[in-house]
Coordinates of C-alpha atoms in Angstrom, one line a residue:
Chain A
M93 CA -11.6 -69.8 32.1
I94 CA -13.8 -70.4 35.9
D95 CA -14.6 -66.5 36.4
D96 CA -19.1 -66.8 35.8
V97 CA -18.5 -70.8 35.1
R98 CA -22.0 -72.5 36.9
I99 CA -21.4 -76.7 37.3
I100 CA -25.6 -77.7 37.7
P101 CA -26.7 -80.6 38.0
L102 CA -29.1 -82.4 35.0
S103 CA -29.4 -86.2 36.2
E104 CA -27.8 -88.0 39.3
S105 CA -25.7 -89.3 36.4
S106 CA -24.6 -85.7 35.0
V107 CA -24.1 -82.0 34.8
V108 CA -24.1 -78.9 33.0
V109 CA -21.2 -76.6 32.6
E110 CA -22.1 -73.4 31.8
F111 CA -20.8 -69.8 30.4
G112 CA -23.4 -68.8 29.7
R113 CA -26.5 -67.5 28.1
T114 CA -26.0 -66.3 24.7
I115 CA -24.8 -67.4 21.7
S116 CA -21.3 -66.1 21.2
L117 CA -17.7 -67.0 19.9
K118 CA -16.4 -66.8 23.1
L119 CA -18.2 -69.6 25.0
N120 CA -18.6 -71.5 22.7
Q121 CA -14.9 -72.1 22.9
K122 CA -14.1 -72.9 26.1
A123 CA -17.5 -74.9 25.8
I124 CA -15.2 -76.5 23.1
A125 CA -12.2 -76.2 24.7
L126 CA -13.7 -78.1 28.2
A127 CA -15.4 -80.8 26.1
K128 CA -12.2 -81.6 24.6
S129 CA -9.5 -81.6 27.4
L130 CA -12.2 -83.3 29.2
N131 CA -12.6 -85.9 26.7
S132 CA -9.1 -87.0 26.3
S133 CA -8.1 -86.6 30.3
P134 CA -11.6 -88.6 31.3
F135 CA -11.8 -88.6 34.8
L136 CA -12.7 -90.8 37.3
G137 CA -16.5 -92.2 36.3
M138 CA -16.2 -90.0 33.0
I139 CA -18.0 -91.3 30.0
E140 CA -18.1 -88.3 27.8
A141 CA -18.3 -84.8 28.1
A142 CA -20.4 -82.6 25.0
P143 CA -19.7 -78.9 23.5
A144 CA -23.4 -77.1 22.9
Y145 CA -23.7 -73.6 22.0
A146 CA -22.1 -71.7 25.3
S147 CA -22.1 -74.9 28.0
T148 CA -21.1 -78.4 27.8
S149 CA -22.2 -81.5 29.2
V150 CA -20.9 -83.7 31.3
F151 CA -21.8 -87.4 31.4
F152 CA -20.3 -89.7 34.4
D153 CA -20.6 -93.3 36.2
V154 CA -22.7 -92.9 39.5
S155 CA -22.6 -95.3 41.1
R156 CA -18.6 -96.3 39.5
I157 CA -17.7 -92.4 42.5
Q158 CA -20.1 -93.9 45.0
T159 CA -18.2 -97.1 44.9
E160 CA -14.9 -95.8 45.0
F161 CA -15.7 -92.5 47.6
P162 CA -18.6 -93.8 49.7
H163 CA -18.3 -90.3 51.8
I164 CA -18.1 -87.5 48.9
D165 CA -20.6 -86.4 47.5
P166 CA -20.8 -87.4 44.0
H167 CA -21.8 -84.0 42.3
Q168 CA -18.9 -82.7 44.0
F169 CA -16.5 -85.0 42.5
V170 CA -17.4 -84.3 39.6
S171 CA -17.5 -80.5 40.2
D172 CA -14.2 -80.3 41.7
Q173 CA -12.6 -82.3 38.7
I174 CA -13.7 -80.4 35.7
R175 CA -12.5 -76.8 38.0
T176 CA -9.3 -78.7 38.0
C177 CA -9.4 -79.2 34.6
L178 CA -11.3 -74.9 33.1
Q179 CA -8.0 -74.1 36.1
V180 CA -6.0 -74.9 33.3
L181 CA -7.5 -74.6 30.2
V182 CA -6.0 -72.7 27.3
E183 CA -8.5 -71.3 25.8
L184 CA -8.0 -72.5 22.2
D185 CA -6.7 -70.0 19.0
D186 CA -9.4 -70.6 17.2
Q187 CA -8.4 -67.3 14.7
R188 CA -7.8 -69.6 12.0
P189 CA -10.9 -73.1 12.3
E190 CA -11.0 -76.1 9.5
T191 CA -13.4 -74.1 5.8
I192 CA -15.4 -76.7 4.5
E193 CA -18.1 -75.5 1.4
I194 CA -20.8 -76.1 1.2
A195 CA -22.5 -76.3 -2.3
F196 CA -26.6 -76.1 -2.4
A197 CA -29.4 -76.3 -4.8
V198 CA -32.0 -72.9 -4.4
D199 CA -35.4 -73.2 -2.5
E200 CA -37.5 -73.8 -6.8
G201 CA -40.8 -72.6 -4.8
E202 CA -41.6 -76.4 -2.1
F203 CA -40.7 -74.3 0.3
D204 CA -39.7 -72.0 3.0
L205 CA -37.8 -69.3 0.2
A206 CA -40.3 -66.6 -0.5
F207 CA -42.0 -66.7 2.6
V208 CA -38.2 -65.8 4.0
A209 CA -38.2 -63.0 1.9
E210 CA -41.5 -61.6 1.9
R211 CA -41.5 -61.4 6.0
T212 CA -37.6 -59.4 5.7
K213 CA -39.0 -57.0 2.8
M214 CA -36.1 -58.7 0.4
S215 CA -36.3 -59.9 -3.2
K216 CA -35.3 -63.6 -2.9
S217 CA -31.8 -63.0 -4.9
D218 CA -31.5 -61.0 -1.3
V219 CA -32.1 -63.4 0.6
I220 CA -29.6 -65.7 -0.8
E221 CA -26.8 -63.6 -1.2
L222 CA -26.7 -62.3 1.6
F223 CA -27.0 -65.2 3.1
T224 CA -24.1 -66.7 1.0
A225 CA -21.6 -63.3 2.4
S226 CA -21.4 -65.2 5.4
E227 CA -18.6 -68.4 6.8
Y228 CA -20.6 -70.0 9.4
R229 CA -19.4 -71.5 13.0
V230 CA -20.8 -75.0 13.2
F231 CA -21.3 -74.9 17.3
M232 CA -22.4 -77.8 18.0
L233 CA -24.4 -81.4 16.8
G234 CA -27.8 -81.8 18.2
F235 CA -31.0 -82.7 17.7
L236 CA -29.9 -85.4 14.9
P237 CA -26.6 -87.4 14.6
G238 CA -24.8 -85.2 13.0
F239 CA -27.0 -81.9 12.2
P240 CA -25.0 -78.8 13.1
Y241 CA -26.1 -75.7 14.8
M242 CA -24.9 -72.8 12.5
G243 CA -23.9 -69.4 13.1
I244 CA -25.2 -67.0 13.3
L245 CA -26.9 -65.5 10.6
D246 CA -27.2 -61.4 10.0
E247 CA -29.9 -61.0 11.0
R248 CA -31.9 -59.1 8.8
L249 CA -32.5 -62.5 8.3
A250 CA -33.8 -63.5 11.3
L251 CA -37.6 -65.1 11.7
P252 CA -38.7 -66.8 14.9
R253 CA -39.4 -70.8 14.1
R254 CA -42.5 -71.8 12.0
D255 CA -46.8 -71.4 13.8
V256 CA -46.9 -75.4 13.0
P257 CA -43.8 -77.7 11.6
R258 CA -43.9 -79.8 9.3
T259 CA -43.8 -83.5 10.8
R260 CA -41.4 -83.9 7.3
V261 CA -38.5 -82.2 6.4
P262 CA -36.1 -84.5 3.6
V263 CA -33.0 -84.7 4.1
G264 CA -30.7 -82.4 2.8
S265 CA -32.9 -79.3 3.9
V266 CA -31.0 -76.2 4.9
A267 CA -32.8 -74.5 7.1
V268 CA -32.7 -71.4 8.5
A269 CA -34.6 -69.5 12.7
G270 CA -33.7 -67.8 14.4
Q271 CA -30.1 -66.1 13.9
Q272 CA -29.3 -69.8 13.3
V273 CA -28.2 -72.1 10.4
G274 CA -28.9 -75.7 10.6
I275 CA -29.6 -78.6 8.1
Y276 CA -31.5 -81.8 7.8
P277 CA -29.2 -84.6 7.7
Q278 CA -32.0 -87.4 7.4
D279 CA -36.2 -87.1 6.8
S280 CA -37.7 -85.4 10.4
P281 CA -39.6 -83.1 11.5
G282 CA -38.9 -80.2 12.0
G283 CA -40.1 -75.6 12.2
W284 CA -37.0 -74.5 10.6
H285 CA -38.1 -72.1 7.7
I286 CA -35.8 -74.2 4.1
I287 CA -34.5 -71.8 1.9
G288 CA -32.9 -74.5 -0.6
K289 CA -31.2 -78.4 -1.0
T290 CA -27.4 -79.9 -0.8
S291 CA -27.0 -83.2 -1.8
A292 CA -23.6 -83.1 1.7
R293 CA -24.2 -85.5 3.6
M294 CA -24.4 -84.7 7.1
F295 CA -24.1 -88.0 9.1
D296 CA -23.0 -91.1 7.3
P297 CA -23.5 -94.8 9.4
D298 CA -20.4 -95.7 8.6
N299 CA -17.8 -92.8 8.6
L300 CA -20.1 -90.1 11.2
A301 CA -20.8 -86.8 11.2
L302 CA -18.8 -84.1 8.2
L303 CA -19.2 -81.7 10.2
E304 CA -18.1 -80.4 13.9
P305 CA -17.8 -78.1 15.6
G306 CA -15.8 -74.7 15.6
M307 CA -15.6 -75.6 11.7
N308 CA -16.7 -72.9 10.0
V309 CA -19.8 -73.4 6.7
R310 CA -19.6 -71.1 3.7
F311 CA -22.4 -71.9 1.7
L312 CA -22.4 -71.9 -2.2
A313 CA -25.9 -71.0 -4.2
E314 CA -25.4 -74.0 -7.3
Chain B
M222 CA -27.1 -122.0 19.0
S223 CA -29.3 -118.9 17.9
I224 CA -32.9 -118.8 18.6
L225 CA -35.6 -118.2 16.0
I226 CA -38.0 -115.4 15.3
K227 CA -41.4 -117.1 14.8
K228 CA -43.8 -114.2 14.8
P229 CA -41.9 -110.1 16.1
G230 CA -44.4 -108.9 17.3
I231 CA -44.4 -105.2 17.4
L232 CA -41.8 -103.2 17.6
T233 CA -40.2 -105.6 19.0
T234 CA -36.6 -103.8 19.3
V235 CA -32.2 -105.5 20.8
Q236 CA -31.4 -103.5 23.4
D237 CA -28.3 -103.7 25.7
G238 CA -27.8 -100.4 27.8
G239 CA -26.6 -98.1 25.2
R240 CA -24.3 -96.3 23.0
F241 CA -21.9 -94.1 24.4
G242 CA -19.3 -91.5 23.6
Y243 CA -20.9 -90.2 20.6
R244 CA -23.5 -87.3 22.0
E245 CA -21.0 -85.1 20.4
L246 CA -22.5 -86.0 17.0
G247 CA -25.8 -86.1 18.2
V248 CA -25.9 -89.4 18.5
N249 CA -28.2 -90.9 21.8
P250 CA -27.1 -93.4 23.8
S251 CA -30.9 -95.3 23.3
G252 CA -31.0 -98.3 25.0
P253 CA -34.0 -100.3 27.4
M254 CA -37.2 -97.7 28.4
D255 CA -37.3 -99.8 31.7
G256 CA -32.9 -100.3 32.3
F257 CA -34.0 -102.3 35.5
A258 CA -36.3 -104.4 34.2
A259 CA -33.0 -104.9 31.4
R260 CA -30.5 -106.2 33.7
I261 CA -32.8 -107.3 36.3
A262 CA -32.9 -110.4 33.4
N263 CA -29.0 -110.1 32.6
L264 CA -28.3 -110.9 36.0
L265 CA -30.8 -113.9 36.5
L266 CA -27.8 -115.7 33.9
G267 CA -25.2 -114.0 35.5
N268 CA -24.7 -112.5 32.0
A269 CA -22.6 -108.9 32.0
N270 CA -25.4 -106.2 33.4
N271 CA -25.6 -104.7 29.8
S272 CA -26.1 -108.0 27.7
A273 CA -28.8 -107.6 24.2
V274 CA -31.5 -108.6 25.7
I275 CA -35.3 -108.9 22.8
K276 CA -37.3 -106.7 24.5
P277 CA -41.4 -107.0 23.2
L278 CA -44.2 -104.9 22.9
F279 CA -47.2 -106.6 22.3
P280 CA -48.4 -108.3 20.7
A281 CA -45.2 -109.8 21.5
V282 CA -42.6 -111.6 19.4
E283 CA -42.6 -115.6 19.4
I284 CA -38.7 -117.2 19.5
E285 CA -37.8 -120.8 19.4
F286 CA -35.2 -121.7 21.0
L287 CA -32.8 -123.7 18.5
S288 CA -30.8 -125.0 21.2
D289 CA -31.0 -126.4 24.7
T290 CA -30.0 -123.2 26.6
Q291 CA -31.8 -120.5 29.8
F292 CA -33.4 -117.3 29.4
A293 CA -34.9 -114.8 31.8
I294 CA -37.7 -112.1 31.5
C295 CA -38.6 -109.4 33.2
G296 CA -40.3 -105.8 32.8
A297 CA -44.5 -105.5 32.2
E298 CA -46.3 -108.9 32.7
F299 CA -47.2 -110.3 29.2
G300 CA -48.3 -113.7 30.4
A301 CA -45.4 -115.7 29.2
C302 CA -46.2 -119.4 28.2
L303 CA -43.3 -121.9 27.0
D304 CA -44.5 -124.4 25.2
G305 CA -48.0 -122.9 25.5
K306 CA -47.1 -124.1 29.9
Q307 CA -47.5 -120.0 31.9
I308 CA -44.2 -119.2 33.7
R309 CA -43.0 -116.6 36.2
N310 CA -41.9 -112.7 35.4
W311 CA -38.9 -111.5 35.8
T312 CA -38.0 -115.0 37.0
S313 CA -35.3 -117.3 34.9
H314 CA -36.1 -120.2 33.2
N315 CA -34.1 -123.2 31.3
A316 CA -35.4 -124.3 27.0
V317 CA -35.0 -127.1 25.8
E318 CA -34.1 -127.8 21.7
G319 CA -37.5 -126.8 20.1
Q320 CA -39.3 -125.1 22.5
T321 CA -40.7 -122.1 22.4
L322 CA -41.1 -118.6 24.1
S323 CA -44.7 -116.7 23.7
F324 CA -46.9 -114.3 25.6
H325 CA -50.9 -114.3 25.4
R326 CA -52.2 -110.7 27.6
P327 CA -51.2 -108.2 28.2
E328 CA -51.3 -107.3 32.1
R329 CA -49.6 -105.1 33.3
G330 CA -47.4 -102.1 32.6
S331 CA -45.8 -102.3 27.9
R332 CA -42.5 -103.2 27.4
G333 CA -41.0 -107.0 28.5
Y334 CA -37.3 -108.4 27.8
V335 CA -36.1 -111.7 27.2
A336 CA -32.7 -112.2 28.2
I337 CA -30.7 -115.2 27.0
V338 CA -27.8 -116.6 28.9
G339 CA -24.6 -115.5 26.9
G340 CA -26.7 -112.3 25.3
I341 CA -28.0 -111.3 22.4
G342 CA -25.5 -112.1 19.2
S343 CA -27.0 -108.7 16.8
E344 CA -26.2 -106.0 14.7
R345 CA -23.7 -104.2 16.0
W346 CA -23.1 -100.3 15.1
L347 CA -20.6 -97.8 17.3
D348 CA -20.8 -100.2 20.3
S349 CA -23.8 -101.0 21.0
S350 CA -26.7 -102.8 19.6
S351 CA -29.6 -101.0 20.9
S352 CA -33.2 -100.4 18.9
T353 CA -31.9 -103.4 16.1
Q354 CA -35.1 -103.9 14.9
V355 CA -36.0 -108.0 15.2
A356 CA -37.8 -109.7 12.2
A357 CA -39.8 -113.1 11.4
G358 CA -37.3 -116.4 9.8
E359 CA -34.3 -113.7 11.8
R360 CA -32.3 -116.3 14.4
F361 CA -29.6 -114.7 16.4
A362 CA -26.8 -116.6 18.0
I363 CA -26.8 -117.1 22.1
G364 CA -24.2 -117.2 24.4
R365 CA -23.3 -121.7 24.9
S366 CA -24.6 -122.8 28.1
L367 CA -22.8 -125.5 30.0
V368 CA -25.0 -126.3 32.8
Q369 CA -28.1 -126.0 33.9
L370 CA -29.0 -122.9 35.9
N371 CA -31.1 -122.7 38.5
E372 CA -34.5 -121.6 38.1
L373 CA -33.9 -118.4 39.9
S374 CA -36.6 -115.9 40.8
L375 CA -36.2 -111.3 41.9
S376 CA -36.8 -110.9 45.4
P377 CA -40.7 -109.3 45.9
W378 CA -39.2 -106.6 47.5
M379 CA -37.3 -106.0 45.0
L380 CA -40.3 -105.7 41.9
P381 CA -40.7 -102.0 40.8
R382 CA -44.3 -101.6 41.5
Y383 CA -45.3 -100.3 38.5
G384 CA -48.4 -98.5 38.0
R385 CA -50.9 -97.1 35.3
F386 CA -50.2 -93.9 37.7
P387 CA -47.1 -93.9 38.9
T388 CA -46.0 -91.1 41.1
V389 CA -42.4 -90.2 40.0
R390 CA -39.8 -88.4 41.6
V391 CA -38.4 -85.9 40.5
T392 CA -35.3 -83.6 41.6
R393 CA -34.6 -79.6 39.8
G394 CA -33.8 -79.4 36.4
P395 CA -31.2 -76.0 35.1
E396 CA -34.0 -73.8 34.2
F397 CA -36.3 -74.9 37.3
E398 CA -34.9 -71.3 39.2
L399 CA -37.6 -70.4 36.5
L400 CA -40.7 -70.7 37.9
D401 CA -42.4 -69.3 40.0
E402 CA -43.5 -70.1 42.9
A403 CA -47.7 -70.6 41.3
A404 CA -45.3 -73.3 38.8
V405 CA -44.4 -75.4 40.1
N406 CA -47.0 -76.2 42.4
H407 CA -48.8 -76.7 38.9
F408 CA -46.3 -78.7 38.8
L409 CA -46.7 -80.8 41.3
S410 CA -50.3 -81.3 42.2
E411 CA -51.2 -81.6 38.7
N412 CA -52.2 -84.9 37.8
Y413 CA -50.8 -85.9 33.0
T414 CA -51.9 -87.9 31.2
I415 CA -49.6 -89.6 28.6
S416 CA -50.8 -88.8 25.7
N417 CA -50.8 -90.7 22.0
G418 CA -48.1 -88.9 21.1
S419 CA -46.5 -90.6 23.1
N420 CA -42.9 -92.6 21.8
R421 CA -39.2 -93.9 22.7
M422 CA -38.3 -90.4 22.5
G423 CA -40.5 -88.5 25.1
A424 CA -43.7 -89.4 26.8
R425 CA -46.1 -85.6 26.2
L426 CA -48.0 -84.7 29.0
E427 CA -51.5 -83.4 28.8
G428 CA -53.7 -81.3 31.7
S429 CA -53.6 -77.5 31.7
P430 CA -50.9 -75.9 31.3
I431 CA -48.7 -73.7 34.0
S432 CA -48.3 -70.3 33.0
C433 CA -45.3 -69.6 31.0
E434 CA -44.5 -66.4 30.1
G435 CA -41.1 -64.5 30.4
I436 CA -39.6 -67.9 30.5
G437 CA -38.3 -68.4 26.9
E438 CA -36.2 -69.9 24.9
M439 CA -32.5 -70.2 24.9
P440 CA -29.3 -71.6 23.7
S441 CA -29.6 -75.2 23.4
S442 CA -27.8 -77.2 25.8
A443 CA -28.0 -80.8 27.0
V444 CA -31.0 -82.9 27.6
T445 CA -31.0 -85.8 29.0
F446 CA -33.1 -89.3 30.1
G447 CA -35.3 -88.2 32.4
T448 CA -35.1 -84.3 31.4
I449 CA -38.5 -82.9 31.7
Q450 CA -38.9 -80.0 29.1
L451 CA -41.6 -77.5 29.2
L452 CA -42.6 -76.8 25.7
P453 CA -44.0 -72.7 25.2
S454 CA -47.7 -74.2 25.2
G455 CA -47.6 -74.3 29.6
M456 CA -46.9 -78.7 28.9
P457 CA -44.2 -80.7 29.9
V458 CA -42.4 -83.8 28.1
V459 CA -40.7 -86.3 29.9
L460 CA -37.6 -87.9 27.0
M461 CA -36.9 -91.4 27.1
A462 CA -34.6 -93.4 25.8
D463 CA -34.5 -92.0 22.2
H464 CA -33.9 -88.5 23.3
Q465 CA -32.7 -86.0 20.7
T466 CA -29.3 -85.2 22.6
T467 CA -29.7 -81.8 22.8
G468 CA -32.3 -79.1 23.5
G469 CA -33.9 -75.5 23.6
Y470 CA -36.7 -75.9 26.2
P471 CA -36.5 -75.1 29.6
R472 CA -35.0 -78.3 31.8
I473 CA -37.4 -77.4 34.4
A474 CA -36.9 -81.6 36.4
T475 CA -35.0 -84.8 36.2
V476 CA -37.1 -87.8 37.1
A477 CA -35.4 -90.3 39.0
V478 CA -32.8 -92.6 38.2
V479 CA -34.6 -95.1 40.4
D480 CA -38.0 -94.5 39.6
L481 CA -37.3 -94.2 34.8
P482 CA -38.3 -97.5 34.9
L483 CA -41.8 -96.8 35.9
L484 CA -42.1 -93.9 32.5
G485 CA -41.1 -96.6 31.3
Q486 CA -43.8 -99.6 31.7
L487 CA -46.7 -96.5 30.7
S488 CA -47.8 -96.5 27.8
A489 CA -50.8 -94.2 26.1
G490 CA -54.1 -93.2 28.3
D491 CA -51.7 -93.9 31.8
G492 CA -51.5 -90.8 34.7
V493 CA -48.4 -89.4 36.3
S494 CA -47.9 -87.3 38.8
F495 CA -44.4 -85.8 40.3
K496 CA -43.1 -85.6 43.9
L497 CA -40.2 -83.0 44.4
I498 CA -36.3 -84.6 46.4
E499 CA -33.6 -83.7 47.2
M500 CA -30.5 -84.0 44.5
S501 CA -28.2 -85.9 47.7
E502 CA -31.6 -88.6 48.6
A503 CA -31.6 -89.0 44.5
M504 CA -28.4 -90.1 45.2
E505 CA -28.9 -92.2 47.9
L506 CA -31.7 -94.2 46.9
L507 CA -29.6 -94.3 43.8
Q508 CA -27.0 -96.1 46.4
Q509 CA -29.3 -98.1 48.0
R510 CA -30.7 -100.2 44.8
E511 CA -26.9 -100.6 43.8
K512 CA -26.3 -102.1 46.7
D513 CA -29.4 -104.4 46.6
I514 CA -27.9 -105.5 43.0
E515 CA -24.9 -106.5 44.0
Q516 CA -26.9 -108.9 46.7
L517 CA -28.5 -110.5 43.7
K518 CA -25.6 -111.0 42.3
C519 CA -23.0 -112.6 44.1
G520 CA -26.6 -114.7 45.6
V521 CA -27.1 -116.1 41.3
S522 CA -23.3 -116.4 42.3
I523 CA -23.7 -118.2 44.6
F524 CA -27.8 -120.3 44.2
G525 CA -27.6 -119.4 40.5
R526 CA -25.9 -122.8 39.3
T527 CA -26.7 -126.6 40.4
V528 CA -23.6 -128.2 40.8
N529 CA -23.2 -132.2 38.6
A530 CA -25.9 -130.2 36.1
K531 CA -26.8 -132.6 33.8

């Protein structure tokens, strides 16, 4: 699991462990496995690790490492710790991920479903049928608390982001951009195409995030 | 043992060291824009590094002390007064019950910090009280003070070099290599202006655009406080304390931790330029700063408390 891995400084107190630069199940499994392993047995000075699509970020208290090991380059120390972890990391058996069903109301003209249909040369009902035909993997959470980056959306539905982002995308909006699918956990600016709205809460202050990386989501059109 | 917010000021918040351990859920650490000033304010009182402080912008908060206590003010110069009498910045002060701390003129910088002995008892979420907004009439519990403190000031040589047009040191970001030589030279020679769209999430910069032909987006990956992203418009944006946890734009550089306070004190209309340094130099600067802070802690523990206080 350590071939082709790059460990790149992000700041004095963080590095990015990069497995690749594409969106793929294989790379994402590695990113999640490394974050889980590091978080369950953190090295000296480590604060937290978080998975992204094809990389894992690792944050640490650099002053603590400098104090404990004054003659070692802190990034070298961290890289060694991460490489040791990678050597013993077994790839997760991700064959049967947990699947969560999320019901949503199809956009009835307020947002972008008609635009997506026009651009993809499909009817609105074909767009929704194609969209709901697949399960989507939660690759990562980011952007906002609990925002799931999901995929991989059928190529036929892939469109670039809106030229002008909306200043306010309402909470619960189910949206697509490129081959990604997302759900807005709160009102926020956003440039993705909104095709529906769910009442499922992606994040609340007590129970935190509904979804976690590695889960699958199946959308049900109401 | 408490304080009363007499006037809330604009966007006054409570900040502590930040909220760590939740990035994997998309929750950013938040915390002070000028972490150095917040930390020094605490250390001058012998508080823990990351105790909660009140962060006034201008027009600033007005605070009444409902019991005898000590406080320290650091960061932006806002013409601080205790019961109308001007008091020094970067200094710890004694207050008696009924006295009021107020701020009168924005003289330098944009973010002040008020620490109170024992920290400010504020609502916490996920182990942190960062970015809790304060309201008029609100009371906050403060720590108990048993002794009178000697009033201490930060040594002048440790003061940050705040300015309205600082040069900020940066290290290479993960996608620095995507820039060609001309783009690198452009980035490092431009005098950028902080645009109106800037806030606690990010400082948006204005200047002549960097040519980003061939530099596309990438799958979203981690960013942090100080990450400089290059937007498709060719404009850089510096991510600040309330940054999102991930982003898909190229991360061309990262502001050195020791220089983040300079950026944290800027307002729209101010300017910034960047100087590239090696990561090893950034590490040495950080190590030196930590040594200075250790010395300060040592000094406060020796000189901070008056024996046989009244």
